[in-house]
Amino acid sequence: MKSKIKFIALSLAIFAITACNQEKKTTPVTEAPETNVLVEDVLTKEKQDALTPDDVVKNLQEGNVRFTNNDLTQRDLSAQRRKTISGQFPEAIILSCVDSRVPVEDVFDRGIGDLFVARVAGNFVNEDILGSMEYACKVSGSKLVLVLGHEHCGAVKSTIDDVKLGNITPMLSKIKPALETVEYEGERTSKNEEFVHMVCESNIKNTIDQIRTQSPILKEMEANGEIKIAGAVYDMDTGKVEWLK
């Protein structure tokens, strides 16, 4: 009887070991998932020098496509921060509105050290912003000055509505020339999005004219082909940036 019990126990043990080995043989090996490679490179002077103004425009346009496709580049921002401590060589300076819905670096899929960004409600220029643009291009080597307006701009709408409040009043006076030059037979109110868009574009073009008029340095650099001065409109509905001719 005892021999029979030992035989049964031994048979069960052998069966368990065999089943375990069989399971190990048939279970597929799962490969570890690929990890996203984080970009840690930054613009150097050599890379910046190699760029042309048209290269920079193309870079920003391609970055905007990635933004609209929700395919932003994965970056090691800590590494980029460390690599830019000793210097910066951005490819462009972008004048944008202060609107929180226009995240400039994300809109163009750019990281630390890639862009200078100046912001003021209504993206107009004054002496300080012009000086910043001259620094970016003449001193730091940027190849593009971009005036970036946007749809549904509160500063543009407030200018159309002739808002008067504290320091907002003199600020909006910088945008009024763009409003006054728009020829439009329809409803000239902030509720008319078509008219608001026209004023937005007019304001961008007016700002570009002021850059060329008030900054001989930037005008000369553009004439020599060292930089390009351009304008564009950011569409909040689509995330796309439409470049003005």
Coordinates of N, CA and C in Angstrom, one line a residue:
M1 N 0.8 -1.2 0.0 CA 0.0 0.0 0.0 C 0.9 1.3 0.0
K2 N 1.9 1.2 0.9 CA 2.8 2.4 1.0 C 3.5 2.6 -0.3
S3 N 3.9 1.5 -1.0 CA 4.7 1.5 -2.2 C 3.8 2.2 -3.3
K4 N 2.5 1.8 -3.3 CA 1.5 2.3 -4.2 C 1.4 3.9 -4.1
I5 N 1.3 4.3 -2.8 CA 1.2 5.7 -2.5 C 2.4 6.5 -3.0
K6 N 3.6 5.9 -2.7 CA 4.8 6.6 -3.2 C 4.9 6.7 -4.7
F7 N 4.4 5.6 -5.3 CA 4.4 5.6 -6.8 C 3.5 6.7 -7.4
I8 N 2.3 6.9 -6.7 CA 1.4 7.9 -7.2 C 2.0 9.3 -6.9
A9 N 2.6 9.5 -5.8 CA 3.2 10.8 -5.4 C 4.3 11.2 -6.4
L10 N 5.1 10.2 -6.7 CA 6.2 10.4 -7.7 C 5.7 10.7 -9.0
S11 N 4.6 10.0 -9.4 CA 4.0 10.3 -10.8 C 3.5 11.7 -10.9
L12 N 2.8 12.2 -9.8 CA 2.3 13.5 -9.8 C 3.4 14.6 -9.8
A13 N 4.5 14.3 -9.2 CA 5.6 15.2 -9.2 C 6.2 15.3 -10.6
I14 N 6.4 14.2 -11.2 CA 6.9 14.2 -12.6 C 6.0 14.9 -13.5
F15 N 4.7 14.7 -13.4 CA 3.7 15.3 -14.2 C 3.8 16.9 -14.0
A16 N 3.9 17.3 -12.8 CA 4.0 18.8 -12.5 C 5.2 19.4 -13.1
I17 N 6.4 18.7 -13.0 CA 7.6 19.3 -13.6 C 7.5 19.3 -15.1
T18 N 7.0 18.2 -15.7 CA 6.8 18.2 -17.1 C 5.9 19.3 -17.7
A19 N 4.8 19.5 -16.9 CA 3.8 20.6 -17.3 C 4.4 22.0 -17.2
C20 N 5.2 22.1 -16.2 CA 5.9 23.4 -16.0 C 6.9 23.7 -17.1
N21 N 7.7 22.7 -17.5 CA 8.6 22.9 -18.5 C 8.0 23.1 -19.9
Q22 N 6.8 22.4 -20.1 CA 6.1 22.6 -21.3 C 5.5 24.0 -21.4
E23 N 5.1 24.5 -20.3 CA 4.5 25.9 -20.3 C 5.6 26.9 -20.6
K24 N 6.8 26.7 -20.1 CA 7.9 27.6 -20.3 C 8.3 27.6 -21.8
K25 N 8.2 26.4 -22.4 CA 8.5 26.3 -23.9 C 7.5 26.9 -24.8
T26 N 6.2 26.9 -24.4 CA 5.2 27.4 -25.3 C 4.8 28.8 -25.0
T27 N 5.2 29.4 -23.9 CA 4.9 30.8 -23.6 C 5.8 31.7 -24.4
P28 N 5.2 32.6 -25.3 CA 6.0 33.5 -26.1 C 6.7 34.5 -25.3
V29 N 7.9 34.9 -25.8 CA 8.7 35.9 -25.1 C 8.2 37.2 -25.5
T30 N 7.9 38.0 -24.5 CA 7.4 39.4 -24.7 C 8.6 40.4 -24.7
E31 N 8.8 41.1 -25.8 CA 9.9 42.1 -25.9 C 9.5 43.3 -25.1
A32 N 10.5 43.9 -24.6 CA 10.3 45.2 -23.8 C 9.9 46.3 -24.8
P33 N 8.9 47.1 -24.4 CA 8.5 48.1 -25.3 C 9.6 49.2 -25.6
E34 N 9.6 49.7 -26.8 CA 10.6 50.7 -27.2 C 10.3 52.0 -26.4
T35 N 11.3 52.6 -25.9 CA 11.2 53.9 -25.2 C 11.4 55.0 -26.2
N36 N 10.7 56.1 -26.0 CA 10.8 57.3 -26.8 C 12.2 57.9 -26.6
V37 N 12.8 58.2 -27.7 CA 14.2 58.8 -27.6 C 14.0 60.3 -27.4
L38 N 14.5 60.8 -26.4 CA 14.4 62.2 -26.1 C 15.5 63.0 -26.8
V39 N 15.1 64.1 -27.5 CA 16.0 64.9 -28.2 C 16.7 65.8 -27.1
E40 N 18.0 65.8 -27.1 CA 18.7 66.7 -26.1 C 19.6 67.7 -26.8
D41 N 19.7 67.6 -28.2 CA 20.6 68.5 -28.9 C 20.0 69.9 -28.9
V42 N 20.8 70.9 -29.0 CA 20.4 72.3 -29.0 C 21.1 73.0 -30.2
L43 N 20.6 74.1 -30.6 CA 21.2 74.9 -31.7 C 22.6 75.4 -31.2
T44 N 23.6 75.2 -32.0 CA 24.9 75.7 -31.8 C 25.1 76.8 -32.8
K45 N 26.2 77.6 -32.6 CA 26.5 78.6 -33.5 C 26.8 78.1 -34.9
E46 N 27.4 76.9 -35.0 CA 27.7 76.3 -36.3 C 26.4 75.9 -37.0
K47 N 25.5 75.4 -36.3 CA 24.2 75.0 -36.9 C 23.4 76.3 -37.3
Q48 N 23.5 77.3 -36.4 CA 22.8 78.5 -36.7 C 23.3 79.2 -38.0
D49 N 24.7 79.2 -38.1 CA 25.3 79.9 -39.2 C 25.0 79.1 -40.5
A50 N 24.8 77.9 -40.4 CA 24.5 77.1 -41.6 C 23.0 77.3 -42.2
L51 N 22.2 77.9 -41.3 CA 20.8 78.1 -41.7 C 20.6 79.3 -42.6
T52 N 19.7 79.3 -43.5 CA 19.3 80.5 -44.3 C 17.9 80.9 -43.8
P53 N 17.5 82.1 -44.0 CA 16.2 82.5 -43.6 C 15.1 81.6 -44.1
D54 N 15.2 81.1 -45.3 CA 14.2 80.2 -45.9 C 14.2 78.9 -45.2
D55 N 15.4 78.4 -44.7 CA 15.5 77.2 -43.9 C 14.7 77.3 -42.6
V56 N 14.8 78.5 -42.0 CA 14.1 78.7 -40.7 C 12.6 78.7 -41.0
V57 N 12.2 79.4 -42.0 CA 10.7 79.4 -42.3 C 10.3 77.9 -42.5
K58 N 11.0 77.1 -43.3 CA 10.6 75.7 -43.5 C 10.6 75.0 -42.2
N59 N 11.6 75.2 -41.3 CA 11.6 74.5 -40.0 C 10.4 74.8 -39.2
L60 N 10.0 76.0 -39.2 CA 8.8 76.4 -38.4 C 7.5 75.9 -39.0
Q61 N 7.5 75.9 -40.3 CA 6.3 75.3 -41.0 C 6.1 73.8 -40.7
E62 N 7.3 73.1 -40.8 CA 7.2 71.7 -40.5 C 6.9 71.4 -39.0
G63 N 7.4 72.2 -38.1 CA 7.1 72.1 -36.7 C 5.6 72.3 -36.5
N64 N 5.0 73.3 -37.2 CA 3.6 73.5 -37.0 C 2.7 72.4 -37.5
V65 N 3.2 71.7 -38.5 CA 2.5 70.5 -39.0 C 2.5 69.4 -37.9
R66 N 3.6 69.2 -37.2 CA 3.7 68.3 -36.1 C 2.8 68.7 -35.0
F67 N 2.7 70.0 -34.7 CA 1.8 70.5 -33.6 C 0.4 70.2 -33.9
T68 N 0.0 70.5 -35.2 CA -1.4 70.2 -35.5 C -1.8 68.7 -35.5
N69 N -0.8 67.9 -35.8 CA -1.0 66.4 -35.7 C -0.8 65.8 -34.3
N70 N -0.6 66.7 -33.4 CA -0.4 66.3 -32.0 C 0.8 65.3 -31.9
D71 N 1.9 65.7 -32.6 CA 3.1 64.8 -32.7 C 4.3 65.6 -32.3
L72 N 4.3 66.3 -31.2 CA 5.4 67.1 -30.8 C 6.6 66.3 -30.5
T73 N 7.8 66.8 -30.8 CA 9.0 66.1 -30.5 C 9.2 66.0 -29.0
Q74 N 9.6 64.7 -28.6 CA 9.9 64.5 -27.2 C 11.3 65.0 -26.9
R75 N 11.5 65.9 -25.9 CA 12.7 66.5 -25.6 C 13.1 66.3 -24.2
D76 N 14.4 66.2 -24.0 CA 15.0 66.1 -22.7 C 15.3 67.6 -22.3
L77 N 14.3 68.2 -21.7 CA 14.5 69.7 -21.4 C 15.6 69.9 -20.4
S78 N 15.8 69.0 -19.5 CA 16.9 69.2 -18.5 C 18.2 69.2 -19.2
A79 N 18.4 68.3 -20.1 CA 19.7 68.3 -20.9 C 19.8 69.6 -21.7
Q80 N 18.7 70.0 -22.4 CA 18.8 71.2 -23.2 C 19.1 72.4 -22.3
R81 N 18.5 72.5 -21.2 CA 18.7 73.6 -20.2 C 20.2 73.7 -19.9
R82 N 20.8 72.5 -19.6 CA 22.2 72.5 -19.2 C 23.1 72.9 -20.4
K83 N 22.7 72.5 -21.6 CA 23.6 72.7 -22.7 C 23.5 74.2 -23.2
T84 N 22.5 74.9 -22.8 CA 22.4 76.3 -23.2 C 22.8 77.3 -22.1
I85 N 23.4 76.8 -21.0 CA 23.8 77.7 -20.0 C 24.9 78.7 -20.5
S86 N 25.8 78.3 -21.3 CA 26.9 79.1 -21.7 C 26.6 80.0 -22.9
G87 N 25.5 79.8 -23.5 CA 25.2 80.6 -24.7 C 23.9 80.1 -25.4
Q88 N 23.4 81.0 -26.3 CA 22.2 80.7 -27.0 C 22.3 81.1 -28.5
F89 N 21.7 80.4 -29.4 CA 21.8 80.7 -30.8 C 20.5 80.4 -31.5
P90 N 19.4 81.1 -31.1 CA 18.1 80.8 -31.6 C 18.0 81.1 -33.1
E91 N 17.1 80.4 -33.8 CA 17.0 80.6 -35.3 C 16.1 81.8 -35.7
A92 N 15.3 82.2 -34.7 CA 14.3 83.2 -35.1 C 13.9 84.0 -33.8
I93 N 13.3 85.2 -34.1 CA 12.6 85.9 -33.0 C 11.2 86.1 -33.5
I94 N 10.3 85.7 -32.6 CA 8.8 85.8 -32.9 C 8.1 86.8 -32.0
L95 N 7.4 87.7 -32.6 CA 6.6 88.7 -31.9 C 5.2 88.2 -31.9
S96 N 4.7 87.9 -30.7 CA 3.4 87.3 -30.5 C 2.6 88.1 -29.6
C97 N 1.3 87.9 -29.6 CA 0.4 88.5 -28.6 C 0.6 87.8 -27.3
V98 N 0.1 88.4 -26.2 CA 0.3 87.8 -24.9 C -0.7 86.7 -24.6
D99 N -1.6 86.5 -25.5 CA -2.7 85.5 -25.3 C -2.2 84.2 -24.9
S100 N -2.8 83.7 -23.8 CA -2.3 82.4 -23.2 C -2.7 81.2 -24.1
R101 N -3.5 81.4 -25.1 CA -3.9 80.3 -26.0 C -3.0 80.2 -27.2
V102 N -1.9 81.0 -27.2 CA -1.0 80.9 -28.3 C 0.4 80.5 -27.7
P103 N 0.6 79.2 -27.4 CA 1.9 78.7 -26.9 C 3.0 78.7 -28.0
V104 N 3.7 79.7 -28.2 CA 4.5 79.9 -29.4 C 5.5 78.7 -29.6
E105 N 6.3 78.3 -28.6 CA 7.2 77.3 -28.8 C 6.5 76.0 -29.2
D106 N 5.4 75.7 -28.6 CA 4.7 74.5 -28.9 C 4.1 74.5 -30.3
V107 N 3.6 75.7 -30.7 CA 2.9 75.9 -32.0 C 3.9 75.5 -33.1
F108 N 5.2 75.8 -32.9 CA 6.2 75.5 -33.9 C 7.1 74.3 -33.5
D109 N 6.7 73.6 -32.5 CA 7.5 72.4 -32.0 C 8.9 72.7 -31.8
R110 N 9.2 73.7 -30.9 CA 10.6 74.1 -30.7 C 10.9 73.9 -29.2
G111 N 12.2 73.7 -28.9 CA 12.7 73.5 -27.5 C 13.5 74.6 -27.0
I112 N 14.2 74.4 -25.9 CA 15.0 75.4 -25.2 C 16.1 75.9 -26.2
G113 N 16.3 77.2 -26.3 CA 17.4 77.7 -27.1 C 17.0 77.9 -28.6
D114 N 15.8 77.5 -29.0 CA 15.5 77.6 -30.4 C 14.9 78.9 -30.9
L115 N 14.2 79.6 -30.0 CA 13.5 80.8 -30.4 C 13.6 81.9 -29.3
F116 N 13.7 83.2 -29.8 CA 13.5 84.3 -29.0 C 12.0 84.6 -29.2
V117 N 11.3 85.0 -28.1 CA 9.9 85.3 -28.2 C 9.6 86.6 -27.4
A118 N 9.0 87.5 -28.1 CA 8.6 88.8 -27.5 C 7.1 88.8 -27.6
R119 N 6.4 89.2 -26.5 CA 5.0 89.2 -26.4 C 4.4 90.5 -25.9
V120 N 3.4 91.0 -26.6 CA 2.7 92.2 -26.1 C 1.3 92.0 -26.7
A121 N 0.3 92.5 -26.0 CA -1.1 92.4 -26.5 C -1.3 93.1 -27.8
G122 N -1.7 92.4 -28.8 CA -1.8 93.0 -30.1 C -0.6 93.0 -31.0
N123 N 0.5 92.3 -30.5 CA 1.7 92.1 -31.3 C 2.1 93.3 -32.2
F124 N 2.2 94.4 -31.5 CA 2.8 95.7 -32.2 C 4.2 95.9 -31.7
V125 N 4.9 96.8 -32.3 CA 6.3 97.1 -31.9 C 6.4 98.4 -31.2
N126 N 7.4 98.5 -30.3 CA 7.8 99.8 -29.8 C 9.3 99.8 -29.7
E127 N 9.9 100.8 -29.1 CA 11.4 100.9 -29.0 C 12.0 99.7 -28.4
D128 N 11.4 99.2 -27.3 CA 12.0 98.1 -26.6 C 12.0 96.8 -27.4
I129 N 10.8 96.5 -28.0 CA 10.7 95.3 -28.8 C 11.6 95.4 -30.1
L130 N 11.7 96.6 -30.7 CA 12.6 96.7 -31.8 C 14.1 96.5 -31.4
G131 N 14.4 97.0 -30.2 CA 15.8 96.7 -29.7 C 16.0 95.2 -29.4
S132 N 15.0 94.5 -29.0 CA 15.1 93.1 -28.7 C 15.3 92.4 -30.1
M133 N 14.6 92.8 -31.1 CA 14.7 92.2 -32.4 C 16.1 92.4 -33.0
E134 N 16.6 93.6 -32.8 CA 18.0 93.9 -33.3 C 19.0 93.1 -32.6
Y135 N 18.8 92.9 -31.3 CA 19.7 92.1 -30.5 C 19.7 90.6 -31.0
A136 N 18.5 90.1 -31.2 CA 18.3 88.7 -31.7 C 19.0 88.5 -33.0
C137 N 18.9 89.4 -33.9 CA 19.4 89.2 -35.3 C 20.8 89.7 -35.5
K138 N 21.1 90.9 -35.0 CA 22.4 91.5 -35.3 C 23.5 90.9 -34.3
V139 N 23.1 90.7 -33.1 CA 24.1 90.2 -32.1 C 24.1 88.7 -32.0
S140 N 22.9 88.1 -31.9 CA 22.8 86.7 -31.7 C 22.6 85.8 -32.9
G141 N 22.5 86.4 -34.1 CA 22.5 85.7 -35.3 C 21.2 85.0 -35.8
S142 N 20.1 85.4 -35.2 CA 18.8 84.9 -35.7 C 18.5 85.3 -37.1
K143 N 17.8 84.4 -37.9 CA 17.7 84.6 -39.3 C 16.3 85.0 -39.7
L144 N 15.4 85.1 -38.8 CA 14.0 85.4 -39.1 C 13.3 86.3 -38.0
V145 N 12.6 87.3 -38.5 CA 11.7 88.1 -37.6 C 10.3 87.7 -38.0
L146 N 9.5 87.1 -37.2 CA 8.2 86.7 -37.5 C 7.2 87.5 -36.6
V147 N 6.2 88.2 -37.2 CA 5.1 88.8 -36.5 C 4.0 87.8 -36.6
L148 N 3.6 87.3 -35.4 CA 2.5 86.3 -35.3 C 1.3 86.8 -34.7
G149 N 0.3 87.1 -35.5 CA -1.0 87.5 -35.0 C -1.9 86.2 -34.8
H150 N -3.1 86.4 -34.3 CA -4.0 85.2 -34.2 C -5.4 85.6 -34.2
E151 N -6.2 84.6 -34.6 CA -7.7 84.8 -34.7 C -8.2 85.0 -33.3
H152 N -9.4 85.7 -33.2 CA -10.1 85.9 -32.0 C -9.3 86.8 -31.0
C153 N -8.5 87.7 -31.5 CA -7.6 88.5 -30.7 C -8.3 89.5 -29.9
G154 N -8.2 89.5 -28.6 CA -8.9 90.4 -27.7 C -8.5 91.8 -27.9
A155 N -7.2 92.0 -28.1 CA -6.6 93.4 -28.3 C -7.2 94.0 -29.6
V156 N -7.3 93.2 -30.7 CA -7.8 93.7 -31.9 C -9.3 94.0 -31.8
K157 N -10.0 93.1 -31.1 CA -11.5 93.4 -30.9 C -11.7 94.6 -30.0
S158 N -10.9 94.8 -29.0 CA -11.0 96.0 -28.1 C -10.7 97.2 -28.9
T159 N -9.8 97.2 -29.8 CA -9.5 98.3 -30.7 C -10.7 98.7 -31.5
I160 N -11.3 97.7 -32.1 CA -12.5 97.9 -32.9 C -13.6 98.5 -32.1
D161 N -13.7 98.0 -30.9 CA -14.8 98.5 -30.0 C -14.4 99.9 -29.3
D162 N -13.2 100.4 -29.6 CA -12.8 101.6 -29.0 C -12.8 101.6 -27.5
V163 N -12.3 100.5 -26.9 CA -12.3 100.4 -25.5 C -11.3 101.4 -24.9
K164 N -11.7 102.0 -23.8 CA -10.9 103.0 -23.0 C -10.9 102.6 -21.6
L165 N -9.7 102.3 -21.1 CA -9.5 101.9 -19.7 C -8.0 101.9 -19.4
G166 N -7.7 102.8 -18.4 CA -6.3 102.9 -17.9 C -5.3 102.9 -19.0
N167 N -4.2 102.1 -18.8 CA -3.1 102.0 -19.8 C -3.5 101.2 -21.0
I168 N -4.6 100.6 -21.0 CA -5.1 99.9 -22.2 C -5.4 100.9 -23.3
T169 N -5.9 102.1 -22.9 CA -6.2 103.1 -24.0 C -5.0 103.4 -24.8
P170 N -3.8 103.9 -24.3 CA -2.7 104.2 -25.1 C -2.1 102.9 -25.8
M171 N -2.3 101.8 -25.2 CA -1.8 100.5 -25.8 C -2.5 100.3 -27.1
L172 N -3.9 100.4 -27.1 CA -4.7 100.1 -28.2 C -4.5 101.1 -29.3
S173 N -4.0 102.3 -29.0 CA -3.7 103.3 -30.0 C -2.7 102.9 -30.9
K174 N -1.8 101.9 -30.5 CA -0.8 101.4 -31.4 C -1.4 100.5 -32.5
I175 N -2.6 100.0 -32.2 CA -3.2 99.1 -33.2 C -4.2 99.8 -34.1
K176 N -4.6 101.0 -33.7 CA -5.7 101.7 -34.4 C -5.3 102.0 -35.9
P177 N -4.0 102.4 -36.2 CA -3.7 102.6 -37.6 C -4.1 101.4 -38.5
A178 N -3.9 100.2 -38.0 CA -4.3 99.0 -38.8 C -5.8 99.0 -39.0
L179 N -6.6 99.4 -38.0 CA -8.0 99.4 -38.1 C -8.5 100.4 -39.2
E180 N -7.9 101.6 -39.1 CA -8.3 102.7 -40.0 C -8.0 102.5 -41.5
T181 N -7.0 101.6 -41.8 CA -6.7 101.4 -43.2 C -7.4 100.2 -43.8
V182 N -8.3 99.5 -43.1 CA -9.0 98.4 -43.6 C -10.2 98.9 -44.4
E183 N -10.3 98.6 -45.6 CA -11.5 99.0 -46.4 C -12.5 97.8 -46.4
Y184 N -13.7 98.1 -45.8 CA -14.6 97.0 -45.7 C -16.0 97.6 -45.6
E185 N -16.9 97.1 -46.5 CA -18.3 97.6 -46.6 C -19.3 97.0 -45.6
G186 N -18.9 95.9 -45.0 CA -19.8 95.2 -44.1 C -19.8 95.8 -42.7
E187 N -20.3 95.0 -41.8 CA -20.4 95.4 -40.4 C -19.0 95.5 -39.7
R188 N -18.6 96.7 -39.3 CA -17.3 96.9 -38.7 C -17.4 96.9 -37.2
T189 N -17.7 95.7 -36.7 CA -17.8 95.4 -35.3 C -16.9 94.2 -34.9
S190 N -16.7 94.1 -33.6 CA -15.9 92.9 -33.1 C -16.7 91.6 -33.2
K191 N -18.0 91.7 -33.4 CA -18.8 90.5 -33.6 C -18.7 89.9 -35.0
N192 N -18.2 90.7 -35.9 CA -18.0 90.2 -37.3 C -16.6 89.6 -37.4
E193 N -16.5 88.3 -37.4 CA -15.2 87.6 -37.4 C -14.4 87.9 -38.7
E194 N -15.2 88.1 -39.8 CA -14.5 88.4 -41.1 C -13.7 89.7 -41.0
F195 N -14.4 90.7 -40.4 CA -13.8 92.0 -40.2 C -12.6 91.9 -39.2
V196 N -12.8 91.2 -38.1 CA -11.8 91.0 -37.1 C -10.5 90.4 -37.8
H197 N -10.7 89.4 -38.6 CA -9.6 88.8 -39.3 C -8.9 89.8 -40.2
M198 N -9.6 90.6 -40.9 CA -9.0 91.6 -41.8 C -8.2 92.6 -41.0
V199 N -8.7 93.0 -39.8 CA -7.9 94.0 -39.0 C -6.7 93.3 -38.4
C200 N -6.8 92.0 -38.1 CA -5.7 91.2 -37.6 C -4.6 91.2 -38.6
E201 N -4.9 90.9 -39.9 CA -3.9 90.8 -40.9 C -3.3 92.2 -41.2
S202 N -4.2 93.2 -41.2 CA -3.7 94.6 -41.4 C -2.7 95.0 -40.3
N203 N -3.0 94.6 -39.1 CA -2.1 94.9 -37.9 C -0.8 94.3 -38.1
I204 N -0.8 93.0 -38.6 CA 0.5 92.3 -38.8 C 1.3 93.1 -39.8
K205 N 0.7 93.4 -41.0 CA 1.4 94.1 -42.0 C 1.9 95.5 -41.6
N206 N 1.1 96.2 -40.8 CA 1.5 97.5 -40.3 C 2.7 97.3 -39.4
T207 N 2.7 96.3 -38.6 CA 3.8 96.1 -37.7 C 5.1 95.8 -38.5
I208 N 5.0 95.0 -39.5 CA 6.1 94.7 -40.4 C 6.7 96.0 -41.0
D209 N 5.7 96.8 -41.5 CA 6.2 98.1 -42.0 C 6.9 99.0 -41.0
Q210 N 6.4 99.0 -39.8 CA 7.1 99.8 -38.7 C 8.5 99.2 -38.4
I211 N 8.6 97.9 -38.4 CA 9.9 97.3 -38.2 C 10.9 97.8 -39.2
R212 N 10.5 97.8 -40.5 CA 11.4 98.2 -41.6 C 11.7 99.7 -41.5
T213 N 10.7 100.5 -41.1 CA 10.8 101.9 -41.1 C 11.6 102.4 -39.9
Q214 N 11.4 101.8 -38.7 CA 12.0 102.3 -37.5 C 13.3 101.6 -37.1
S215 N 13.6 100.5 -37.8 CA 14.9 99.8 -37.5 C 15.8 99.7 -38.8
P216 N 16.6 100.7 -39.0 CA 17.5 100.7 -40.2 C 18.4 99.4 -40.1
I217 N 18.7 98.9 -38.9 CA 19.6 97.7 -38.8 C 18.9 96.5 -39.4
L218 N 17.6 96.3 -39.1 CA 16.9 95.1 -39.6 C 16.6 95.3 -41.0
K219 N 16.2 96.5 -41.5 CA 15.9 96.8 -42.9 C 17.2 96.5 -43.7
E220 N 18.3 96.9 -43.3 CA 19.6 96.6 -44.1 C 19.9 95.1 -44.1
M221 N 19.7 94.4 -42.9 CA 19.9 93.0 -42.9 C 19.0 92.2 -43.8
E222 N 17.8 92.7 -43.9 CA 16.8 92.0 -44.8 C 17.2 92.3 -46.3
A223 N 17.6 93.5 -46.6 CA 18.0 93.9 -47.9 C 19.2 93.1 -48.4
N224 N 20.1 92.7 -47.4 CA 21.3 91.9 -47.7 C 21.1 90.4 -47.7
G225 N 19.8 90.0 -47.4 CA 19.5 88.6 -47.4 C 19.9 87.9 -46.2
E226 N 20.4 88.6 -45.1 CA 20.8 88.0 -43.9 C 19.6 87.5 -43.1
I227 N 18.5 88.2 -43.2 CA 17.3 87.8 -42.4 C 16.1 88.0 -43.3
K228 N 15.0 87.4 -42.8 CA 13.7 87.6 -43.5 C 12.7 88.2 -42.5
I229 N 11.9 89.1 -42.8 CA 10.9 89.6 -42.0 C 9.5 89.2 -42.5
A230 N 8.8 88.5 -41.7 CA 7.5 87.9 -42.3 C 6.4 88.0 -41.3
G231 N 5.2 87.7 -41.7 CA 4.0 87.7 -40.9 C 3.2 86.5 -41.0
A232 N 2.4 86.1 -40.0 CA 1.6 84.9 -40.1 C 0.5 85.1 -39.1
V233 N -0.6 84.3 -39.3 CA -1.8 84.3 -38.4 C -2.0 82.8 -37.9
Y234 N -2.1 82.8 -36.6 CA -2.4 81.5 -35.9 C -3.9 81.3 -35.8
D235 N -4.4 80.2 -36.3 CA -5.8 79.8 -36.2 C -6.0 79.0 -35.0
M236 N -6.7 79.5 -34.0 CA -7.0 78.7 -32.7 C -7.8 77.5 -33.0
D237 N -8.7 77.6 -34.0 CA -9.6 76.5 -34.2 C -8.9 75.2 -34.8
T238 N -7.9 75.5 -35.6 CA -7.2 74.3 -36.2 C -5.7 74.1 -35.7
G239 N -5.2 75.2 -35.1 CA -3.8 75.1 -34.7 C -2.8 75.4 -35.8
K240 N -3.3 75.7 -37.0 CA -2.4 76.0 -38.1 C -2.0 77.4 -38.2
V241 N -0.8 77.6 -38.7 CA -0.2 79.0 -38.9 C -0.3 79.2 -40.4
E242 N -1.0 80.3 -40.8 CA -1.0 80.7 -42.2 C -0.1 81.9 -42.4
W243 N 0.9 81.7 -43.3 CA 1.9 82.7 -43.5 C 1.4 83.7 -44.6
L244 N 1.6 85.0 -44.3 CA 1.1 86.0 -45.2 C 2.1 86.2 -46.3
K245 N 1.6 86.5 -47.5 CA 2.4 86.8 -48.6 C 3.1 88.1 -48.5

